[in-house]
PDB file of C-alpha atoms in Angstrom:
ATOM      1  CA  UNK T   1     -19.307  54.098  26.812  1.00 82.00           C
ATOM      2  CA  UNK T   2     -20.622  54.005  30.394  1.00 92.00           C
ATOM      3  CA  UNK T   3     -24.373  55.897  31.046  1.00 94.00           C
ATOM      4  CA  UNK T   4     -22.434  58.560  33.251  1.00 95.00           C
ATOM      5  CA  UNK T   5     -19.897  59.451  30.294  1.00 96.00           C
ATOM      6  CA  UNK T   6     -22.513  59.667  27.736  1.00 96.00           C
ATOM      7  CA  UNK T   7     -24.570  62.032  30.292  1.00 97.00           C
ATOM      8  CA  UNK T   8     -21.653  64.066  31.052  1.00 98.00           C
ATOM      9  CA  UNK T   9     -21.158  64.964  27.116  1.00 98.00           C
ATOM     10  CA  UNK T  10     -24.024  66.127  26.733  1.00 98.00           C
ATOM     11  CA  UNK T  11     -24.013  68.720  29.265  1.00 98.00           C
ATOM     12  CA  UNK T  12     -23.566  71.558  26.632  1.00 98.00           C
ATOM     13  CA  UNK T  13     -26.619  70.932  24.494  1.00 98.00           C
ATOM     14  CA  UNK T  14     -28.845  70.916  28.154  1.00 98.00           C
ATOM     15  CA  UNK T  15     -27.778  74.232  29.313  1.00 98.00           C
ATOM     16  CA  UNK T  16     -28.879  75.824  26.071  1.00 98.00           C
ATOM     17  CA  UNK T  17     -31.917  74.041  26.358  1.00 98.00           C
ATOM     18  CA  UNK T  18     -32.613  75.033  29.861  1.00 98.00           C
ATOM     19  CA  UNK T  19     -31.528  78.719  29.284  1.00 98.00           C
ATOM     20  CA  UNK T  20     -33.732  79.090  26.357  1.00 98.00           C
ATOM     21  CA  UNK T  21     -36.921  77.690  28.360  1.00 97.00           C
ATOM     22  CA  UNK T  22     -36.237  80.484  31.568  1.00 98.00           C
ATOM     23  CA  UNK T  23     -39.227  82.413  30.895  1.00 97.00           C
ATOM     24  CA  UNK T  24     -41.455  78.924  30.627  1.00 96.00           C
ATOM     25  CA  UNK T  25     -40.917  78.767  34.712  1.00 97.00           C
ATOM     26  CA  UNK T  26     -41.000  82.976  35.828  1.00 96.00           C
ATOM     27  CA  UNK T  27     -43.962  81.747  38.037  1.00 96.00           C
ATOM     28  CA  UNK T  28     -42.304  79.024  39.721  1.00 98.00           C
ATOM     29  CA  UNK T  29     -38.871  80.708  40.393  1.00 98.00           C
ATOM     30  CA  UNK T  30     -37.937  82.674  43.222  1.00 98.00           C
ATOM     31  CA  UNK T  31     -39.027  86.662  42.456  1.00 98.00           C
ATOM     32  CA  UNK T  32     -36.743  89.135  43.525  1.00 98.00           C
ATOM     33  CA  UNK T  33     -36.785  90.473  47.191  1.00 98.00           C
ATOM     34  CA  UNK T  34     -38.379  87.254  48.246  1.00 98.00           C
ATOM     35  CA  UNK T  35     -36.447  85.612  51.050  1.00 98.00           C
ATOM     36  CA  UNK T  36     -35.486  82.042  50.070  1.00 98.00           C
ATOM     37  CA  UNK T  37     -34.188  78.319  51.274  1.00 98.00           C
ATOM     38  CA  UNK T  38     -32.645  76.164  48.186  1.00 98.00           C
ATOM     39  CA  UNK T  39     -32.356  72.123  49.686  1.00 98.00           C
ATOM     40  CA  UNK T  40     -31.509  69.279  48.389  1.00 98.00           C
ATOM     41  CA  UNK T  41     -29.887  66.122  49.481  1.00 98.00           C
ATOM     42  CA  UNK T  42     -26.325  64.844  48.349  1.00 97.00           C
ATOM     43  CA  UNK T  43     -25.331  66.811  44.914  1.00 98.00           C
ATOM     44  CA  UNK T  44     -28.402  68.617  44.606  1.00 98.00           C
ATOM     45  CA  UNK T  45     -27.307  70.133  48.334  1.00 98.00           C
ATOM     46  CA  UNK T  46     -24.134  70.837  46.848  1.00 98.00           C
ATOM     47  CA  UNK T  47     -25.681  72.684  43.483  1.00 98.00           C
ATOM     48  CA  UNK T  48     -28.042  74.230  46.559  1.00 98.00           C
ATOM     49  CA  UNK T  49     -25.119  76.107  47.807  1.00 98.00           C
ATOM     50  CA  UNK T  50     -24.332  77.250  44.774  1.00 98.00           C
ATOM     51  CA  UNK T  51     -27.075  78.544  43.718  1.00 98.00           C
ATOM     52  CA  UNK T  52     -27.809  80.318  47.101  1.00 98.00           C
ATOM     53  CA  UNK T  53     -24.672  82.263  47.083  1.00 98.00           C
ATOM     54  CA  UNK T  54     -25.323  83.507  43.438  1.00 98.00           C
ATOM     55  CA  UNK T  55     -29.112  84.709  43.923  1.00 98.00           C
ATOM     56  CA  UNK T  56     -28.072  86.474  47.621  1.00 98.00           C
ATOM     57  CA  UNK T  57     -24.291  88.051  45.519  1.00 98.00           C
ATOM     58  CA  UNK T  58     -26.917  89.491  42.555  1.00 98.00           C
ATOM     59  CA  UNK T  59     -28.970  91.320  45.210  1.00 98.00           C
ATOM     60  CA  UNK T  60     -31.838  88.861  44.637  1.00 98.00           C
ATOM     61  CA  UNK T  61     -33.160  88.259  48.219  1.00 98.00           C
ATOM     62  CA  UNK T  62     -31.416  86.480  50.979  1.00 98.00           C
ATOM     63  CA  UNK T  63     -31.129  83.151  50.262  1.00 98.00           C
ATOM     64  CA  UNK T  64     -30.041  80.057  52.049  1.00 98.00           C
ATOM     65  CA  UNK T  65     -29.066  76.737  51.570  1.00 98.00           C
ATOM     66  CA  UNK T  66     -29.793  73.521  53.447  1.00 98.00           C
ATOM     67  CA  UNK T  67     -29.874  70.144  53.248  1.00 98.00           C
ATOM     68  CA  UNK T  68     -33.286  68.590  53.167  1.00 98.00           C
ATOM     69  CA  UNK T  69     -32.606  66.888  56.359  1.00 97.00           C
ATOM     70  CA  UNK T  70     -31.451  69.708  58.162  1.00 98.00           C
ATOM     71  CA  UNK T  71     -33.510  72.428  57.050  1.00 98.00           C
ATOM     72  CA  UNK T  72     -34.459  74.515  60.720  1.00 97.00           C
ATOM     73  CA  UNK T  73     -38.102  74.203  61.356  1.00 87.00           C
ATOM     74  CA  UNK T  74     -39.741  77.572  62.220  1.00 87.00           C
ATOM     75  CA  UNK T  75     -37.206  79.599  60.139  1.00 93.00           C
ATOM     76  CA  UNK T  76     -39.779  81.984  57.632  1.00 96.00           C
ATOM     77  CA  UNK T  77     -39.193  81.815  53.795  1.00 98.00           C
ATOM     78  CA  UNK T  78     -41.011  83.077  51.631  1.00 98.00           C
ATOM     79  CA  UNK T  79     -40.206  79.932  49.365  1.00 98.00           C
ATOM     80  CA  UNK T  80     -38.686  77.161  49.292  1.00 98.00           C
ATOM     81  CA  UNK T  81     -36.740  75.584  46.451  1.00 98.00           C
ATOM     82  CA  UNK T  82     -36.007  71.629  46.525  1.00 98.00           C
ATOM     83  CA  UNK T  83     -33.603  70.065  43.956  1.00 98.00           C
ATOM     84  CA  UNK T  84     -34.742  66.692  43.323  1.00 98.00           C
ATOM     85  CA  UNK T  85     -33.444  64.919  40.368  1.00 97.00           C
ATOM     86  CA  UNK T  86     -35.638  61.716  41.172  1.00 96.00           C
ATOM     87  CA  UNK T  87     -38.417  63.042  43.134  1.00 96.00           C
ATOM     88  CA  UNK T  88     -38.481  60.215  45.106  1.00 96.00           C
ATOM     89  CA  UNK T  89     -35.873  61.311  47.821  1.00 96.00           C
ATOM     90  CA  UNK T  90     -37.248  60.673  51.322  1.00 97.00           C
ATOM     91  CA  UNK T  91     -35.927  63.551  52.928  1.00 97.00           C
ATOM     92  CA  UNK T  92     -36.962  66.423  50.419  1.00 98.00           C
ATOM     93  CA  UNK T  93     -40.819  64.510  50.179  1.00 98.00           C
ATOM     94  CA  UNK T  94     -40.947  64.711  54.259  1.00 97.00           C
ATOM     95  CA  UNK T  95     -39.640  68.634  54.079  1.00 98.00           C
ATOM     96  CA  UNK T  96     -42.154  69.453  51.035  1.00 98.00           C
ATOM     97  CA  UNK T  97     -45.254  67.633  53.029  1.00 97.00           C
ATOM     98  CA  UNK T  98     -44.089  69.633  56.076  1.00 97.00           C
ATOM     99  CA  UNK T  99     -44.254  72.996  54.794  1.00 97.00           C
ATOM    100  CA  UNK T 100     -47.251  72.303  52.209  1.00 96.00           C
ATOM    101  CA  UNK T 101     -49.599  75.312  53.306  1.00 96.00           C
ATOM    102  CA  UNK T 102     -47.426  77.240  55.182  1.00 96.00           C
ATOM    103  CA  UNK T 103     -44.787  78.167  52.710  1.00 98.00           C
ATOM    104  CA  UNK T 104     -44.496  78.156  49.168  1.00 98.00           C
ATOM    105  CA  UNK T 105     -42.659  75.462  47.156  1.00 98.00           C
ATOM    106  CA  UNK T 106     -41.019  74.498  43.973  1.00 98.00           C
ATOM    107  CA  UNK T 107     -39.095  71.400  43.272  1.00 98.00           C
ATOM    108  CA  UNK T 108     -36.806  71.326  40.111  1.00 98.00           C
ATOM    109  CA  UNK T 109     -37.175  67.730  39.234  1.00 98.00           C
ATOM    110  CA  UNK T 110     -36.383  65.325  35.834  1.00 98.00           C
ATOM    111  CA  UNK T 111     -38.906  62.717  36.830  1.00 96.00           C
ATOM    112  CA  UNK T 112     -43.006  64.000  36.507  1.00 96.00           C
ATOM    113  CA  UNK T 113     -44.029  60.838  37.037  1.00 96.00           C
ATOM    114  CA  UNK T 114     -43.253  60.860  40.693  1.00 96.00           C
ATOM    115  CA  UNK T 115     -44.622  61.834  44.139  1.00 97.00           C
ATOM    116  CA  UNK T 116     -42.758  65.233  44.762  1.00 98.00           C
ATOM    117  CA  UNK T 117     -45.629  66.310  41.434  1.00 97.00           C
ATOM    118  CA  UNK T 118     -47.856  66.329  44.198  1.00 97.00           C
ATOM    119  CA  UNK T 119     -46.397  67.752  47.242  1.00 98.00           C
ATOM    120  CA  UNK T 120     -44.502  70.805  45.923  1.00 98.00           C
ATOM    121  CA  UNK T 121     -46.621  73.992  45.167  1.00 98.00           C
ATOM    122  CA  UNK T 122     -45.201  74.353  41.286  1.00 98.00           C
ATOM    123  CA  UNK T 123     -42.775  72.264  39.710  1.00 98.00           C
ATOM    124  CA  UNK T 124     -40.172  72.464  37.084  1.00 98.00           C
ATOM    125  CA  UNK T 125     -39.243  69.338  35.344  1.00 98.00           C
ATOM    126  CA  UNK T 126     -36.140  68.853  33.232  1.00 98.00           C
ATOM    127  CA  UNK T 127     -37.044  65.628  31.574  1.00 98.00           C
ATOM    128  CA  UNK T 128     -34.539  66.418  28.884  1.00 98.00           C
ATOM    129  CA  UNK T 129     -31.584  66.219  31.637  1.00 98.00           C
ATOM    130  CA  UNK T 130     -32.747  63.133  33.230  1.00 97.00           C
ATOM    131  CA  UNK T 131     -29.964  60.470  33.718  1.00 97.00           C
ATOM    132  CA  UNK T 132     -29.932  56.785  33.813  1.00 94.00           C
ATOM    133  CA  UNK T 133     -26.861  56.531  36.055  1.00 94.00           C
ATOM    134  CA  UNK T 134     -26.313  56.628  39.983  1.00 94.00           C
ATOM    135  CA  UNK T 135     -23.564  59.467  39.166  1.00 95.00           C
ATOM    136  CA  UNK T 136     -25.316  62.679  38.901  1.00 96.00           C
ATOM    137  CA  UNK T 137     -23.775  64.823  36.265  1.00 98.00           C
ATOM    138  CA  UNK T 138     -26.244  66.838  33.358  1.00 98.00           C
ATOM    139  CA  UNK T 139     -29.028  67.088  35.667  1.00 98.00           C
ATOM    140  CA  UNK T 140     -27.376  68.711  38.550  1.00 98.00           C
ATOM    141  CA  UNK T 141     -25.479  71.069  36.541  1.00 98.00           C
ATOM    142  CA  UNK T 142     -28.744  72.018  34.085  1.00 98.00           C
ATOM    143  CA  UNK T 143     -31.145  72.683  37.206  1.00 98.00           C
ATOM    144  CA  UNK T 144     -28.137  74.725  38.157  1.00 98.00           C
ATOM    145  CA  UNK T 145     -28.120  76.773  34.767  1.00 98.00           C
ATOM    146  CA  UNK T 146     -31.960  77.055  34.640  1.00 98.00           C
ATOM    147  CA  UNK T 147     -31.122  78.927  37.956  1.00 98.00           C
ATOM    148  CA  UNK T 148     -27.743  81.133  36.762  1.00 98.00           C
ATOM    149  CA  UNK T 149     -29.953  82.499  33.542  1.00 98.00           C
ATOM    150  CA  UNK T 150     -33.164  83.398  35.849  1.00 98.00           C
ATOM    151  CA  UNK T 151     -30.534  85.558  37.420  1.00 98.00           C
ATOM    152  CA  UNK T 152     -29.093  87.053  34.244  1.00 98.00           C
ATOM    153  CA  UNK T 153     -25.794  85.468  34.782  1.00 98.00           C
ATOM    154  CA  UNK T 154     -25.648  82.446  32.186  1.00 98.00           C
ATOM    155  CA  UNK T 155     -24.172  83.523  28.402  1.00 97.00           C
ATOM    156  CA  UNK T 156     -23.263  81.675  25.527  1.00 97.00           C
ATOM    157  CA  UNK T 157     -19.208  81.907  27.003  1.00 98.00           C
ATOM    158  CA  UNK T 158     -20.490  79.297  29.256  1.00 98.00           C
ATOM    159  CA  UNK T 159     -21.671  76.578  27.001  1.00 98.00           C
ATOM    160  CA  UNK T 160     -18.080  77.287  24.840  1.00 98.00           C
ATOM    161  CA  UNK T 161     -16.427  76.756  28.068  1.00 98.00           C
ATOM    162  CA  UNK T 162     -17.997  73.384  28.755  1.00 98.00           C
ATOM    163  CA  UNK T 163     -17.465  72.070  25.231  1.00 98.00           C
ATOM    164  CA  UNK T 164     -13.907  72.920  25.480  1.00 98.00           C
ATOM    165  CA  UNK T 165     -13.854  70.916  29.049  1.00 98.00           C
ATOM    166  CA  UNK T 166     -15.178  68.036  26.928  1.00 98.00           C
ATOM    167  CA  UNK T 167     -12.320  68.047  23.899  1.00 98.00           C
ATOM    168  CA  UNK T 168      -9.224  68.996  25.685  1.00 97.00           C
ATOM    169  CA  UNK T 169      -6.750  66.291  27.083  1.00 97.00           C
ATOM    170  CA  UNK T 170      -6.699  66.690  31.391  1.00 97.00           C
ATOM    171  CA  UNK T 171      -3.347  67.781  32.690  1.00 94.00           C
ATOM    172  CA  UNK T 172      -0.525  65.230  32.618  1.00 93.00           C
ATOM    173  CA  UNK T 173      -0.474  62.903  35.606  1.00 95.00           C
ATOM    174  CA  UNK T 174      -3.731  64.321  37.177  1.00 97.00           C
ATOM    175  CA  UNK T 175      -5.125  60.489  36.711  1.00 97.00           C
ATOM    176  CA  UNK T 176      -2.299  59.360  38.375  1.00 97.00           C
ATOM    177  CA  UNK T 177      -2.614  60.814  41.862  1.00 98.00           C
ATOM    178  CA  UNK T 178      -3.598  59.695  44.719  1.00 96.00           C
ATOM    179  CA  UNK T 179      -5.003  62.371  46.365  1.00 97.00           C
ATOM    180  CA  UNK T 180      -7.397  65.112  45.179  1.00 98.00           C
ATOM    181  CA  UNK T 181      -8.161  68.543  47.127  1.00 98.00           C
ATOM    182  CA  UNK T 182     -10.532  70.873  45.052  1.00 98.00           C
ATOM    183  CA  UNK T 183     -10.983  74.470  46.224  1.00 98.00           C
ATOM    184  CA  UNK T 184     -13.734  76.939  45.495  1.00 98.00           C
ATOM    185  CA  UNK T 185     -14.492  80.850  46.367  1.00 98.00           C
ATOM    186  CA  UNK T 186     -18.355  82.149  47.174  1.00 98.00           C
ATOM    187  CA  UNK T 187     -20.313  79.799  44.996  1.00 98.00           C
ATOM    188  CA  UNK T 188     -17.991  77.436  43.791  1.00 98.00           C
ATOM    189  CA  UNK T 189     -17.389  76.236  47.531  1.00 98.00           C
ATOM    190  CA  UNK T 190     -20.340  73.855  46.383  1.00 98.00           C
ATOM    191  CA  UNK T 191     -19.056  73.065  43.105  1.00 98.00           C
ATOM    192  CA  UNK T 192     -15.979  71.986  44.837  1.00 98.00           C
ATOM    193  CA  UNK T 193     -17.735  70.270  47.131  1.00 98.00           C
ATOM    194  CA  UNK T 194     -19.471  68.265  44.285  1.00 98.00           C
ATOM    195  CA  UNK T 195     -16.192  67.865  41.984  1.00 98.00           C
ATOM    196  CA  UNK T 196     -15.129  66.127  45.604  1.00 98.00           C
ATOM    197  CA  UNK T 197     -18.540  63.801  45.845  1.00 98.00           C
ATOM    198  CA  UNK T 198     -17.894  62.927  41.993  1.00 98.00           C
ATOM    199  CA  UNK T 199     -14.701  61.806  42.425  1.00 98.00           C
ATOM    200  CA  UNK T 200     -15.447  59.977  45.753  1.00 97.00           C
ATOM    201  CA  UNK T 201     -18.910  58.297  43.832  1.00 97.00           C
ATOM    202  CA  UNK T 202     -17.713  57.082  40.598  1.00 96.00           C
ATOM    203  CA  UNK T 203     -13.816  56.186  41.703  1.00 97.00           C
ATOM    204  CA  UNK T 204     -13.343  55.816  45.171  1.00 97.00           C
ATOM    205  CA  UNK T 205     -11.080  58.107  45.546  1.00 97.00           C
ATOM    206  CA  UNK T 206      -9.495  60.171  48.517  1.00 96.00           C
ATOM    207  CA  UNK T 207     -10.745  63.837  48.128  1.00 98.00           C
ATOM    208  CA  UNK T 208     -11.422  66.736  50.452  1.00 97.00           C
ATOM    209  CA  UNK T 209     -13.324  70.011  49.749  1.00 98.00           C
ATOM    210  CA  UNK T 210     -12.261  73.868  50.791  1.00 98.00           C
ATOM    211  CA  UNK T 211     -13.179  77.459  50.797  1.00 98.00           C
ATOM    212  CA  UNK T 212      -9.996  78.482  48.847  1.00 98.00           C
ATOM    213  CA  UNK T 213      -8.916  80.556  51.933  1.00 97.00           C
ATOM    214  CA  UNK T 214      -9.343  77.756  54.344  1.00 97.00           C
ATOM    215  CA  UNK T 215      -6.961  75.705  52.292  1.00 97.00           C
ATOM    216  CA  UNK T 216      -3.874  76.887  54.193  1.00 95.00           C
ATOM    217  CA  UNK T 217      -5.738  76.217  57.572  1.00 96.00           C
ATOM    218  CA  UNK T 218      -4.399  72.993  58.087  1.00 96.00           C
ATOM    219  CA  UNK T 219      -5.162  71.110  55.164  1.00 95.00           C
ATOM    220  CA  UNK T 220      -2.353  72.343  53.026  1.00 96.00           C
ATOM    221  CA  UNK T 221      -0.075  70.153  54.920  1.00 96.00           C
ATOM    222  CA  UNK T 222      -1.644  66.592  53.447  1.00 94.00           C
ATOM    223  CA  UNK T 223      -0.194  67.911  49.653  1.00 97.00           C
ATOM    224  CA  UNK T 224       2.501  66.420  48.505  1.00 96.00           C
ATOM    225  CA  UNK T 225       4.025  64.691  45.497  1.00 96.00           C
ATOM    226  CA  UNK T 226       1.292  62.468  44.298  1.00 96.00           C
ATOM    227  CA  UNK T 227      -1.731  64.927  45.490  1.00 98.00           C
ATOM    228  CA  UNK T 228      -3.439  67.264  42.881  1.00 98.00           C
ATOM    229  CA  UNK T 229      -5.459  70.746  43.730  1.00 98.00           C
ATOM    230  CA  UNK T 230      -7.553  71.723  41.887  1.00 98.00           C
ATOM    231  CA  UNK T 231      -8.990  75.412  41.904  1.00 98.00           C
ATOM    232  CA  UNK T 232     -12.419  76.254  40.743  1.00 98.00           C
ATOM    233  CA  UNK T 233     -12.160  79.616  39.840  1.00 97.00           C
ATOM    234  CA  UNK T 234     -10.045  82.096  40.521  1.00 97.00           C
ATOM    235  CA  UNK T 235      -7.322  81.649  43.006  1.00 97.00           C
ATOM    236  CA  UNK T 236      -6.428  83.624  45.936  1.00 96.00           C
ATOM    237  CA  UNK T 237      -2.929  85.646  46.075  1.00 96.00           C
ATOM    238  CA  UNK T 238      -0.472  83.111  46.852  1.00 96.00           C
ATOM    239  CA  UNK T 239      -2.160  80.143  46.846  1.00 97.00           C
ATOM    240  CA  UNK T 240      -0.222  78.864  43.729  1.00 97.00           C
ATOM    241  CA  UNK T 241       3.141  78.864  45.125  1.00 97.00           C
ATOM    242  CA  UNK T 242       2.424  77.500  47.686  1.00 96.00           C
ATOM    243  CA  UNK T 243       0.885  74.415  46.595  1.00 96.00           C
ATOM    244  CA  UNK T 244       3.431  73.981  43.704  1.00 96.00           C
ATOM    245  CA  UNK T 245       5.987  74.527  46.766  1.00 96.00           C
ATOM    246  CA  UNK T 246       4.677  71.298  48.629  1.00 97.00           C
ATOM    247  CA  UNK T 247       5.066  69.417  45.787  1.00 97.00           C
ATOM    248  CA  UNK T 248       2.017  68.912  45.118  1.00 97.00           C
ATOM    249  CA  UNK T 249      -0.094  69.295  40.905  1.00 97.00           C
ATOM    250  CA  UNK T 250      -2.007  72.770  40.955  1.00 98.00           C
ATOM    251  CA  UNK T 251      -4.647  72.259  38.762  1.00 98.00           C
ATOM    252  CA  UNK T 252      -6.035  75.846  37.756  1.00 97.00           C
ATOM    253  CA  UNK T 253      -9.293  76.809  37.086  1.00 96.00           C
ATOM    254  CA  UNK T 254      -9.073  78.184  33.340  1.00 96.00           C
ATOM    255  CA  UNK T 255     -12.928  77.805  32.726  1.00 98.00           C
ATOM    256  CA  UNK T 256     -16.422  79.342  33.680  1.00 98.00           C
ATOM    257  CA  UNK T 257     -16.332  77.230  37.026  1.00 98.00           C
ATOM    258  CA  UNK T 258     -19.218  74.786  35.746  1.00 98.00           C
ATOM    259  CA  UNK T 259     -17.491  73.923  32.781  1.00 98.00           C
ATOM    260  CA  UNK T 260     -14.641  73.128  35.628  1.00 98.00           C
ATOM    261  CA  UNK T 261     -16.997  71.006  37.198  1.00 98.00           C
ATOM    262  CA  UNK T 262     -17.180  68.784  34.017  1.00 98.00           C
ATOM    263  CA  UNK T 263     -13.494  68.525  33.527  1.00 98.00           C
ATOM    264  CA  UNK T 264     -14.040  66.894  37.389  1.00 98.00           C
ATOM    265  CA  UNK T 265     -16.363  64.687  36.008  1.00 98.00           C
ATOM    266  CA  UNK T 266     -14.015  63.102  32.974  1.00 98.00           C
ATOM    267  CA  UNK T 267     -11.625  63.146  35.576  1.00 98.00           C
ATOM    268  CA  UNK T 268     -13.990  61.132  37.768  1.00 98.00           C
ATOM    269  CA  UNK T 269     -14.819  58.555  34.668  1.00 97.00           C
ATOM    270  CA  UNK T 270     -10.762  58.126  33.948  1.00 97.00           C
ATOM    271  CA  UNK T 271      -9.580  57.084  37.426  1.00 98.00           C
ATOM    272  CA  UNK T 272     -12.216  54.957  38.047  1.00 97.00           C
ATOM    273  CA  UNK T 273     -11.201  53.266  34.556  1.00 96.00           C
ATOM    274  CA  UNK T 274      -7.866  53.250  35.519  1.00 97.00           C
ATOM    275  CA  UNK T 275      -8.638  51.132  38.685  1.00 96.00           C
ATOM    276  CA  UNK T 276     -10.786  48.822  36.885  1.00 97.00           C
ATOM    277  CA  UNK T 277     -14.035  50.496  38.400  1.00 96.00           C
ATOM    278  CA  UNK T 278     -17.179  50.881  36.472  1.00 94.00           C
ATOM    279  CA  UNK T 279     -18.663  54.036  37.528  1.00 93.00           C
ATOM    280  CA  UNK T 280     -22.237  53.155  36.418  1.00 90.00           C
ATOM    281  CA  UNK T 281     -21.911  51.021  39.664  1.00 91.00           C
ATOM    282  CA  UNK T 282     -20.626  52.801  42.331  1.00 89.00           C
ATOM    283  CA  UNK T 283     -20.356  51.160  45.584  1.00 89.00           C
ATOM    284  CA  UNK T 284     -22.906  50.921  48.357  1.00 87.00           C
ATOM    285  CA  UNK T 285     -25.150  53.761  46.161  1.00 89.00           C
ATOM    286  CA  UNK T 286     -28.387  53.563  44.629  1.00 86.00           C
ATOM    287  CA  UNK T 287     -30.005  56.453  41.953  1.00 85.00           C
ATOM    288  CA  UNK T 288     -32.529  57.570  44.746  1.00 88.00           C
ATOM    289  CA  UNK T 289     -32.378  57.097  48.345  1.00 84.00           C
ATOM    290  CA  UNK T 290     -35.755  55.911  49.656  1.00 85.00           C
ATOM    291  CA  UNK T 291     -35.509  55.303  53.480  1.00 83.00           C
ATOM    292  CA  UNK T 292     -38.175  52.684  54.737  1.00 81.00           C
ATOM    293  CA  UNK T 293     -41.221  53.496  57.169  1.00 71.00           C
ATOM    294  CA  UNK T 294     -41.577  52.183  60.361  1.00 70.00           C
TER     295      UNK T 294
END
């Protein structure tokens, strides 16, 4: 078993954990009516955008989402939340030392033996979801949870959902294809923009990312026999016959959308072994990326 498959299995037994440990971190999360900015860099951007779009839909505060590199300087938050699985990332460490004193910050991290310890106002660590693989999986998706339950909106249905991602067979042919389109609504546009990064990371393969609606604005016309798409949630009126009228695999989304997410990430694992890839070592990637000072 690679590091990334045994990770990804044991994404059930982290969410309880970080559900059960909300009230540890009250202090460090956003409070409601504060106005927020969730970064990160590369999946933790993607879990950003997530998250974002849940606090701001449960009347929490607005709340954006940016990543690291592209946060707007002289935009006012009240805080600032940075998901950093290593705490080493370049980009979040620059934004963090930029806006140390001026705004408040928190960095979700698994790592607190590194330097965002000491550049972020409080920290949560989630040491128990740290990975040993490139691939982010259980950490993105538990710093994710921590986040769903401070807002009320992770149950138990959840965790059932993602061990039932875990034991049932993936649609016939899915590994097969050689295209895959994933699709998301409010805030599983970033989940489907993850499920697309996963698949890209650990197998190389040709994926592209929507807003479900934006699916029939042009890139509809790439599916075909051979592509798969995949919904994350639920679908909009329509969008099934279409799809199945190109052609093309509909893959729906029959799960809490994060338990989705981990059915993307066997996926992920099975083409790669089908092409003789070894997603532990995904090309051209590294677990952190630490850019060098001039």
């Amino acid at each position: 078993m690679t590091h990334v498959e045994d990770e990804l299995t044991s994404q059930p037994e982290c969410w309880v954990r970080a559900a059960a440990e909300v009230g540890r971190h009250l202090g460090a999360l956003p409070a409601p009516g504060e106005r927020v900015a969730i970064v990160g860099c590369g999946t933790s951007y993607f879990m950003a955008q997530a998250a974002a779009v849940l606090r701001e839909g449960a009347g929490q505060g607005e709340t954006d989402a940016f990543a690291a590199s592209e946060f707007p300087a002289g935009r006012s938050y009240d805080r600032v939340v940075a998901l950093t699985r290593s705490g080493t990332t370049t980009e979040v460490l620059d934004l963090l030392g930029q806006l140390k004193g001026r705004t408040r910050t928190t960095a979700l991290t698994a790592d607190p033996a590194t330097p965002v310890m000491a550049v972020a106002d409080e920290v949560v660590v989630l040491d128990f979801a740290d990975e040993r693989s490139v691939v982010q999986t259980r950490f993105a998706t538990t710093a994710l949870t921590l986040l769903r339950a401070h807002l009320g909106l992770h149950t138990d249905a959840v965790v059932a959902d993602a061990r039932t991602a875990l034991s049932t067979p993936l649609p016939e042919g899915l590994v097969e294809c050689a295209q895959f389109t994933f699709l998301g609504r409010g805030w599983t546009v970033g989940l489907a923009h993850e499920a697309g990064l996963k698949m890209r990371e650990a197998s190389l393969a040709w994926t592209e990312a929507y807003p479900a609606m934006e699916y029939r604005h042009g890139p509809i016309s790439i599916t075909t026999t051979g592509t798969a798409t995949w919904m994350l949630g639920e679908a909009p009126e329509g969008l099934v016959e279409q799809v199945r009228g190109t052609g093309g695999l509909w893959v729906p989304g029959t799960l809490d959308p994060l338990a989705e997410l981990v059915r993307v990430q066997r996926l992920a694992v099975a083409v790669a072994a089908a092409r003789g890839l070894d997603p532990d070592r995904p090309r051209h990637l590294t677990r952190s990326v630490i850019l060098a000072r001039p």
